Amino acid sequence: MHNVIKSILIIVLITLVQLSLYALWLKPIMTTWGASTLVVRMPMAGDDQAHTITSPRATVINAPQTTVWKWLMQLGADRGGFYSYDFIERAMGYKMRHQERIMPDFKNFKVGYMVRSSIDPKSALIPFNFRVQAIKPDKTFVLNNWGTFLLQKVGDKQTRLIIRTQVANTSNVWSNLANEIIFPFHYIMERRTLIG
């Protein structure tokens, strides 16, 4: 009996150490990956939606702003995909197209447009979609249940892409716990979108 209690205490201690390392070191890095203090604090479209801002992330892309915008307008399972990890998307049942070039038939999103997560939502492990809430062409757009995408011109041939992931305020303990569990997976996929 003594060994069982000792084993349980060791497991609890190891779990607490891992959670502490995650909360104190890893999560702050994942939350603001690539974003400067200025980017973290700057106002963006979608901030007025009463969301809890969870993570602004940023990267600089070696392409003009208009080109990056055209790639972003291809987001969606039935358009050009999400520029993320295909093997993870497939493992979770998400079916989508993947474009290696800009397709001229994918025009700008419009407010109310639904960015689909899967061509076949019945096969998806967690079916979800992102409704376009706001858009300013060639500059920014807001997707419900995801957040704000913003482009900043760095030079003639460089563009900063900022994605501020937002989650709705909730007092539901289980929803908050689910968000904490999903957060690392979302970071992995969104980081790939940023560098993809």
PDB file of C-alpha atoms in Angstrom:
ATOM      1  CA  MET A   1       0.000   0.000   0.000  1.00  0.00           C
ATOM      2  CA  HIS A   2       2.855   2.344   0.870  1.00  0.00           C
ATOM      3  CA  ASN A   3       4.395   1.866  -2.604  1.00  0.00           C
ATOM      4  CA  VAL A   4       1.065   2.644  -4.314  1.00  0.00           C
ATOM      5  CA  ILE A   5       0.730   5.941  -2.421  1.00  0.00           C
ATOM      6  CA  LYS A   6       4.357   6.774  -3.177  1.00  0.00           C
ATOM      7  CA  SER A   7       3.817   6.037  -6.905  1.00  0.00           C
ATOM      8  CA  ILE A   8       0.679   8.192  -7.022  1.00  0.00           C
ATOM      9  CA  LEU A   9       2.502  11.087  -5.320  1.00  0.00           C
ATOM     10  CA  ILE A  10       5.387  10.805  -7.806  1.00  0.00           C
ATOM     11  CA  ILE A  11       2.967  10.856 -10.758  1.00  0.00           C
ATOM     12  CA  VAL A  12       1.145  13.876  -9.297  1.00  0.00           C
ATOM     13  CA  LEU A  13       4.460  15.673  -8.700  1.00  0.00           C
ATOM     14  CA  ILE A  14       5.700  14.971 -12.259  1.00  0.00           C
ATOM     15  CA  THR A  15       2.361  16.164 -13.692  1.00  0.00           C
ATOM     16  CA  LEU A  16       2.506  19.386 -11.629  1.00  0.00           C
ATOM     17  CA  VAL A  17       6.084  20.060 -12.760  1.00  0.00           C
ATOM     18  CA  GLN A  18       5.104  19.518 -16.419  1.00  0.00           C
ATOM     19  CA  LEU A  19       2.053  21.772 -16.111  1.00  0.00           C
ATOM     20  CA  SER A  20       4.144  24.450 -14.404  1.00  0.00           C
ATOM     21  CA  LEU A  21       6.804  24.339 -17.126  1.00  0.00           C
ATOM     22  CA  TYR A  22       4.070  24.567 -19.774  1.00  0.00           C
ATOM     23  CA  ALA A  23       2.300  27.491 -18.066  1.00  0.00           C
ATOM     24  CA  LEU A  24       5.443  29.456 -17.149  1.00  0.00           C
ATOM     25  CA  TRP A  25       7.685  28.828 -20.143  1.00  0.00           C
ATOM     26  CA  LEU A  26       6.105  27.138 -23.153  1.00  0.00           C
ATOM     27  CA  LYS A  27       2.638  28.725 -23.300  1.00  0.00           C
ATOM     28  CA  PRO A  28       3.942  32.343 -23.292  1.00  0.00           C
ATOM     29  CA  ILE A  29       6.180  31.471 -26.269  1.00  0.00           C
ATOM     30  CA  MET A  30       3.287  29.819 -28.134  1.00  0.00           C
ATOM     31  CA  THR A  31       0.908  32.670 -27.302  1.00  0.00           C
ATOM     32  CA  THR A  32       2.960  35.428 -28.961  1.00  0.00           C
ATOM     33  CA  TRP A  33       5.172  33.527 -31.425  1.00  0.00           C
ATOM     34  CA  GLY A  34       6.826  36.001 -33.811  1.00  0.00           C
ATOM     35  CA  ALA A  35       4.903  38.998 -32.430  1.00  0.00           C
ATOM     36  CA  SER A  36       6.605  42.065 -31.007  1.00  0.00           C
ATOM     37  CA  THR A  37       5.259  43.897 -27.949  1.00  0.00           C
ATOM     38  CA  LEU A  38       3.810  46.501 -30.332  1.00  0.00           C
ATOM     39  CA  VAL A  39       1.927  43.800 -32.298  1.00  0.00           C
ATOM     40  CA  VAL A  40       0.649  42.219 -29.071  1.00  0.00           C
ATOM     41  CA  ARG A  41      -0.806  45.550 -27.853  1.00  0.00           C
ATOM     42  CA  MET A  42      -2.003  47.103 -31.117  1.00  0.00           C
ATOM     43  CA  PRO A  43      -5.745  47.428 -31.773  1.00  0.00           C
ATOM     44  CA  MET A  44      -7.072  45.258 -34.577  1.00  0.00           C
ATOM     45  CA  ALA A  45     -10.363  44.623 -36.334  1.00  0.00           C
ATOM     46  CA  GLY A  46     -12.438  42.177 -34.312  1.00  0.00           C
ATOM     47  CA  ASP A  47     -11.291  43.488 -30.929  1.00  0.00           C
ATOM     48  CA  ASP A  48     -14.790  44.908 -30.377  1.00  0.00           C
ATOM     49  CA  GLN A  49     -16.403  41.459 -30.525  1.00  0.00           C
ATOM     50  CA  ALA A  50     -16.112  40.942 -26.719  1.00  0.00           C
ATOM     51  CA  HIS A  51     -13.567  38.165 -27.117  1.00  0.00           C
ATOM     52  CA  THR A  52     -10.724  37.182 -24.886  1.00  0.00           C
ATOM     53  CA  ILE A  53      -7.612  37.784 -26.968  1.00  0.00           C
ATOM     54  CA  THR A  54      -5.582  34.635 -26.640  1.00  0.00           C
ATOM     55  CA  SER A  55      -2.686  34.905 -29.038  1.00  0.00           C
ATOM     56  CA  PRO A  56      -1.298  37.324 -31.588  1.00  0.00           C
ATOM     57  CA  ARG A  57       1.292  35.609 -33.777  1.00  0.00           C
ATOM     58  CA  ALA A  58       3.267  37.076 -36.663  1.00  0.00           C
ATOM     59  CA  THR A  59       5.758  36.346 -39.405  1.00  0.00           C
ATOM     60  CA  VAL A  60       7.357  38.239 -42.285  1.00  0.00           C
ATOM     61  CA  ILE A  61       6.752  36.791 -45.744  1.00  0.00           C
ATOM     62  CA  ASN A  62       9.006  37.525 -48.703  1.00  0.00           C
ATOM     63  CA  ALA A  63       6.191  38.568 -51.031  1.00  0.00           C
ATOM     64  CA  PRO A  64       4.268  41.780 -51.748  1.00  0.00           C
ATOM     65  CA  GLN A  65       1.146  42.441 -49.691  1.00  0.00           C
ATOM     66  CA  THR A  66      -1.191  41.958 -52.667  1.00  0.00           C
ATOM     67  CA  THR A  67       0.265  38.486 -53.329  1.00  0.00           C
ATOM     68  CA  VAL A  68      -0.054  37.408 -49.675  1.00  0.00           C
ATOM     69  CA  TRP A  69      -3.666  38.647 -49.698  1.00  0.00           C
ATOM     70  CA  LYS A  70      -4.475  36.481 -52.732  1.00  0.00           C
ATOM     71  CA  TRP A  71      -3.110  33.422 -50.905  1.00  0.00           C
ATOM     72  CA  LEU A  72      -5.202  34.250 -47.816  1.00  0.00           C
ATOM     73  CA  MET A  73      -8.319  34.535 -49.962  1.00  0.00           C
ATOM     74  CA  GLN A  74      -7.808  30.852 -50.814  1.00  0.00           C
ATOM     75  CA  LEU A  75      -8.256  29.746 -47.185  1.00  0.00           C
ATOM     76  CA  GLY A  76     -10.874  27.045 -46.838  1.00  0.00           C
ATOM     77  CA  ALA A  77     -11.330  23.343 -47.478  1.00  0.00           C
ATOM     78  CA  ASP A  78     -13.166  23.953 -50.755  1.00  0.00           C
ATOM     79  CA  ARG A  79     -10.659  26.576 -51.895  1.00  0.00           C
ATOM     80  CA  GLY A  80      -6.914  26.181 -51.303  1.00  0.00           C
ATOM     81  CA  GLY A  81      -6.747  24.537 -47.886  1.00  0.00           C
ATOM     82  CA  PHE A  82      -5.203  26.034 -44.748  1.00  0.00           C
ATOM     83  CA  TYR A  83      -1.475  25.750 -45.616  1.00  0.00           C
ATOM     84  CA  SER A  84      -1.020  23.565 -42.569  1.00  0.00           C
ATOM     85  CA  TYR A  85      -0.023  19.964 -41.871  1.00  0.00           C
ATOM     86  CA  ASP A  86      -1.897  17.719 -44.322  1.00  0.00           C
ATOM     87  CA  PHE A  87      -1.244  14.533 -42.348  1.00  0.00           C
ATOM     88  CA  ILE A  88      -2.830  16.022 -39.198  1.00  0.00           C
ATOM     89  CA  GLU A  89      -5.826  17.324 -41.154  1.00  0.00           C
ATOM     90  CA  ARG A  90      -6.345  13.920 -42.765  1.00  0.00           C
ATOM     91  CA  ALA A  91      -5.949  12.102 -39.428  1.00  0.00           C
ATOM     92  CA  MET A  92      -8.720  14.283 -37.982  1.00  0.00           C
ATOM     93  CA  GLY A  93     -10.993  13.544 -40.940  1.00  0.00           C
ATOM     94  CA  TYR A  94     -10.781  16.943 -42.644  1.00  0.00           C
ATOM     95  CA  LYS A  95     -11.007  16.666 -46.414  1.00  0.00           C
ATOM     96  CA  MET A  96      -9.765  19.601 -48.455  1.00  0.00           C
ATOM     97  CA  ARG A  97      -8.110  20.781 -51.621  1.00  0.00           C
ATOM     98  CA  HIS A  98      -4.522  21.961 -51.625  1.00  0.00           C
ATOM     99  CA  GLN A  99      -3.425  24.572 -54.133  1.00  0.00           C
ATOM    100  CA  GLU A 100       0.198  25.123 -55.065  1.00  0.00           C
ATOM    101  CA  ARG A 101      -0.588  28.344 -56.922  1.00  0.00           C
ATOM    102  CA  ILE A 102      -2.985  31.274 -56.727  1.00  0.00           C
ATOM    103  CA  MET A 103      -6.275  30.441 -58.414  1.00  0.00           C
ATOM    104  CA  PRO A 104      -7.906  33.503 -60.035  1.00  0.00           C
ATOM    105  CA  ASP A 105     -11.434  32.148 -59.494  1.00  0.00           C
ATOM    106  CA  PHE A 106     -11.101  32.533 -55.696  1.00  0.00           C
ATOM    107  CA  LYS A 107     -12.213  36.128 -55.222  1.00  0.00           C
ATOM    108  CA  ASN A 108     -12.182  38.168 -51.998  1.00  0.00           C
ATOM    109  CA  PHE A 109     -14.253  36.923 -49.101  1.00  0.00           C
ATOM    110  CA  LYS A 110     -17.415  38.862 -48.312  1.00  0.00           C
ATOM    111  CA  VAL A 111     -18.987  39.421 -44.895  1.00  0.00           C
ATOM    112  CA  GLY A 112     -21.112  36.370 -44.096  1.00  0.00           C
ATOM    113  CA  TYR A 113     -19.087  33.985 -46.303  1.00  0.00           C
ATOM    114  CA  MET A 114     -18.405  30.632 -44.610  1.00  0.00           C
ATOM    115  CA  VAL A 115     -14.796  29.412 -44.710  1.00  0.00           C
ATOM    116  CA  ARG A 116     -15.270  25.644 -44.541  1.00  0.00           C
ATOM    117  CA  SER A 117     -13.037  23.340 -42.495  1.00  0.00           C
ATOM    118  CA  SER A 118     -13.834  20.241 -44.540  1.00  0.00           C
ATOM    119  CA  ILE A 119     -15.385  19.438 -47.904  1.00  0.00           C
ATOM    120  CA  ASP A 120     -17.158  16.555 -46.139  1.00  0.00           C
ATOM    121  CA  PRO A 121     -18.109  17.780 -42.629  1.00  0.00           C
ATOM    122  CA  LYS A 122     -19.507  14.350 -41.704  1.00  0.00           C
ATOM    123  CA  SER A 123     -16.011  12.851 -41.832  1.00  0.00           C
ATOM    124  CA  ALA A 124     -14.463  15.547 -39.587  1.00  0.00           C
ATOM    125  CA  LEU A 125     -13.625  14.641 -36.009  1.00  0.00           C
ATOM    126  CA  ILE A 126     -14.756  18.104 -34.834  1.00  0.00           C
ATOM    127  CA  PRO A 127     -16.847  19.824 -37.528  1.00  0.00           C
ATOM    128  CA  PHE A 128     -16.483  23.592 -37.580  1.00  0.00           C
ATOM    129  CA  ASN A 129     -16.495  26.523 -39.978  1.00  0.00           C
ATOM    130  CA  PHE A 130     -15.405  30.157 -39.841  1.00  0.00           C
ATOM    131  CA  ARG A 131     -17.859  32.892 -40.859  1.00  0.00           C
ATOM    132  CA  VAL A 132     -16.311  36.108 -42.223  1.00  0.00           C
ATOM    133  CA  GLN A 133     -17.345  38.868 -39.801  1.00  0.00           C
ATOM    134  CA  ALA A 134     -15.449  41.807 -41.267  1.00  0.00           C
ATOM    135  CA  ILE A 135     -13.144  42.493 -44.192  1.00  0.00           C
ATOM    136  CA  LYS A 136     -11.051  45.350 -45.532  1.00  0.00           C
ATOM    137  CA  PRO A 137      -9.668  44.080 -48.876  1.00  0.00           C
ATOM    138  CA  ASP A 138      -5.892  43.726 -49.186  1.00  0.00           C
ATOM    139  CA  LYS A 139      -5.504  44.556 -45.480  1.00  0.00           C
ATOM    140  CA  THR A 140      -7.502  42.573 -42.896  1.00  0.00           C
ATOM    141  CA  PHE A 141     -10.390  40.201 -42.242  1.00  0.00           C
ATOM    142  CA  VAL A 142     -11.992  38.604 -39.188  1.00  0.00           C
ATOM    143  CA  LEU A 143     -13.141  34.984 -39.020  1.00  0.00           C
ATOM    144  CA  ASN A 144     -15.620  34.004 -36.319  1.00  0.00           C
ATOM    145  CA  ASN A 145     -14.226  31.222 -34.084  1.00  0.00           C
ATOM    146  CA  TRP A 146     -10.677  31.942 -35.256  1.00  0.00           C
ATOM    147  CA  GLY A 147      -9.688  35.591 -35.141  1.00  0.00           C
ATOM    148  CA  THR A 148      -8.182  38.459 -37.088  1.00  0.00           C
ATOM    149  CA  PHE A 149      -5.775  38.270 -40.047  1.00  0.00           C
ATOM    150  CA  LEU A 150      -3.843  41.468 -40.736  1.00  0.00           C
ATOM    151  CA  LEU A 151      -1.266  42.318 -43.385  1.00  0.00           C
ATOM    152  CA  GLN A 152       1.333  45.064 -42.906  1.00  0.00           C
ATOM    153  CA  LYS A 153       3.637  46.213 -45.670  1.00  0.00           C
ATOM    154  CA  VAL A 154       7.276  45.867 -44.569  1.00  0.00           C
ATOM    155  CA  GLY A 155       8.790  46.770 -47.943  1.00  0.00           C
ATOM    156  CA  ASP A 156       7.982  46.417 -51.628  1.00  0.00           C
ATOM    157  CA  LYS A 157       8.662  42.680 -51.457  1.00  0.00           C
ATOM    158  CA  GLN A 158       7.962  41.844 -47.811  1.00  0.00           C
ATOM    159  CA  THR A 159       4.741  41.604 -45.808  1.00  0.00           C
ATOM    160  CA  ARG A 160       4.089  40.966 -42.131  1.00  0.00           C
ATOM    161  CA  LEU A 161       1.202  38.562 -41.551  1.00  0.00           C
ATOM    162  CA  ILE A 162      -0.384  38.806 -38.100  1.00  0.00           C
ATOM    163  CA  ILE A 163      -3.013  36.362 -36.894  1.00  0.00           C
ATOM    164  CA  ARG A 164      -4.681  37.229 -33.612  1.00  0.00           C
ATOM    165  CA  THR A 165      -6.537  34.138 -32.432  1.00  0.00           C
ATOM    166  CA  GLN A 166      -9.573  35.044 -30.346  1.00  0.00           C
ATOM    167  CA  VAL A 167     -11.841  32.975 -28.144  1.00  0.00           C
ATOM    168  CA  ALA A 168     -15.238  34.092 -26.844  1.00  0.00           C
ATOM    169  CA  ASN A 169     -15.533  34.960 -23.153  1.00  0.00           C
ATOM    170  CA  THR A 170     -17.132  32.186 -21.137  1.00  0.00           C
ATOM    171  CA  SER A 171     -17.715  31.345 -17.505  1.00  0.00           C
ATOM    172  CA  ASN A 172     -18.096  27.653 -18.346  1.00  0.00           C
ATOM    173  CA  VAL A 173     -15.254  25.753 -16.666  1.00  0.00           C
ATOM    174  CA  TRP A 174     -15.446  22.873 -19.169  1.00  0.00           C
ATOM    175  CA  SER A 175     -15.249  25.219 -22.171  1.00  0.00           C
ATOM    176  CA  ASN A 176     -12.207  26.932 -20.672  1.00  0.00           C
ATOM    177  CA  LEU A 177     -10.585  23.554 -19.990  1.00  0.00           C
ATOM    178  CA  ALA A 178     -11.303  22.418 -23.574  1.00  0.00           C
ATOM    179  CA  ASN A 179      -9.735  25.659 -24.888  1.00  0.00           C
ATOM    180  CA  GLU A 180      -6.601  24.990 -22.815  1.00  0.00           C
ATOM    181  CA  ILE A 181      -6.335  21.441 -24.169  1.00  0.00           C
ATOM    182  CA  ILE A 182      -6.899  22.548 -27.784  1.00  0.00           C
ATOM    183  CA  PHE A 183      -4.520  25.544 -27.540  1.00  0.00           C
ATOM    184  CA  PRO A 184      -1.218  23.657 -28.218  1.00  0.00           C
ATOM    185  CA  PHE A 185      -2.725  21.836 -31.211  1.00  0.00           C
ATOM    186  CA  HIS A 186      -4.090  25.090 -32.629  1.00  0.00           C
ATOM    187  CA  TYR A 187      -0.670  26.690 -32.158  1.00  0.00           C
ATOM    188  CA  ILE A 188       1.039  23.904 -34.119  1.00  0.00           C
ATOM    189  CA  MET A 189      -1.427  24.205 -37.009  1.00  0.00           C
ATOM    190  CA  GLU A 190      -1.560  28.020 -37.041  1.00  0.00           C
ATOM    191  CA  ARG A 191       2.227  28.316 -36.909  1.00  0.00           C
ATOM    192  CA  ARG A 192       2.386  26.095 -40.000  1.00  0.00           C
ATOM    193  CA  THR A 193      -0.201  28.343 -41.691  1.00  0.00           C
ATOM    194  CA  LEU A 194       1.988  31.360 -40.910  1.00  0.00           C
ATOM    195  CA  ILE A 195       5.160  29.822 -42.301  1.00  0.00           C
ATOM    196  CA  GLY A 196       3.368  27.856 -45.037  1.00  0.00           C
TER     197      GLY A 196
END
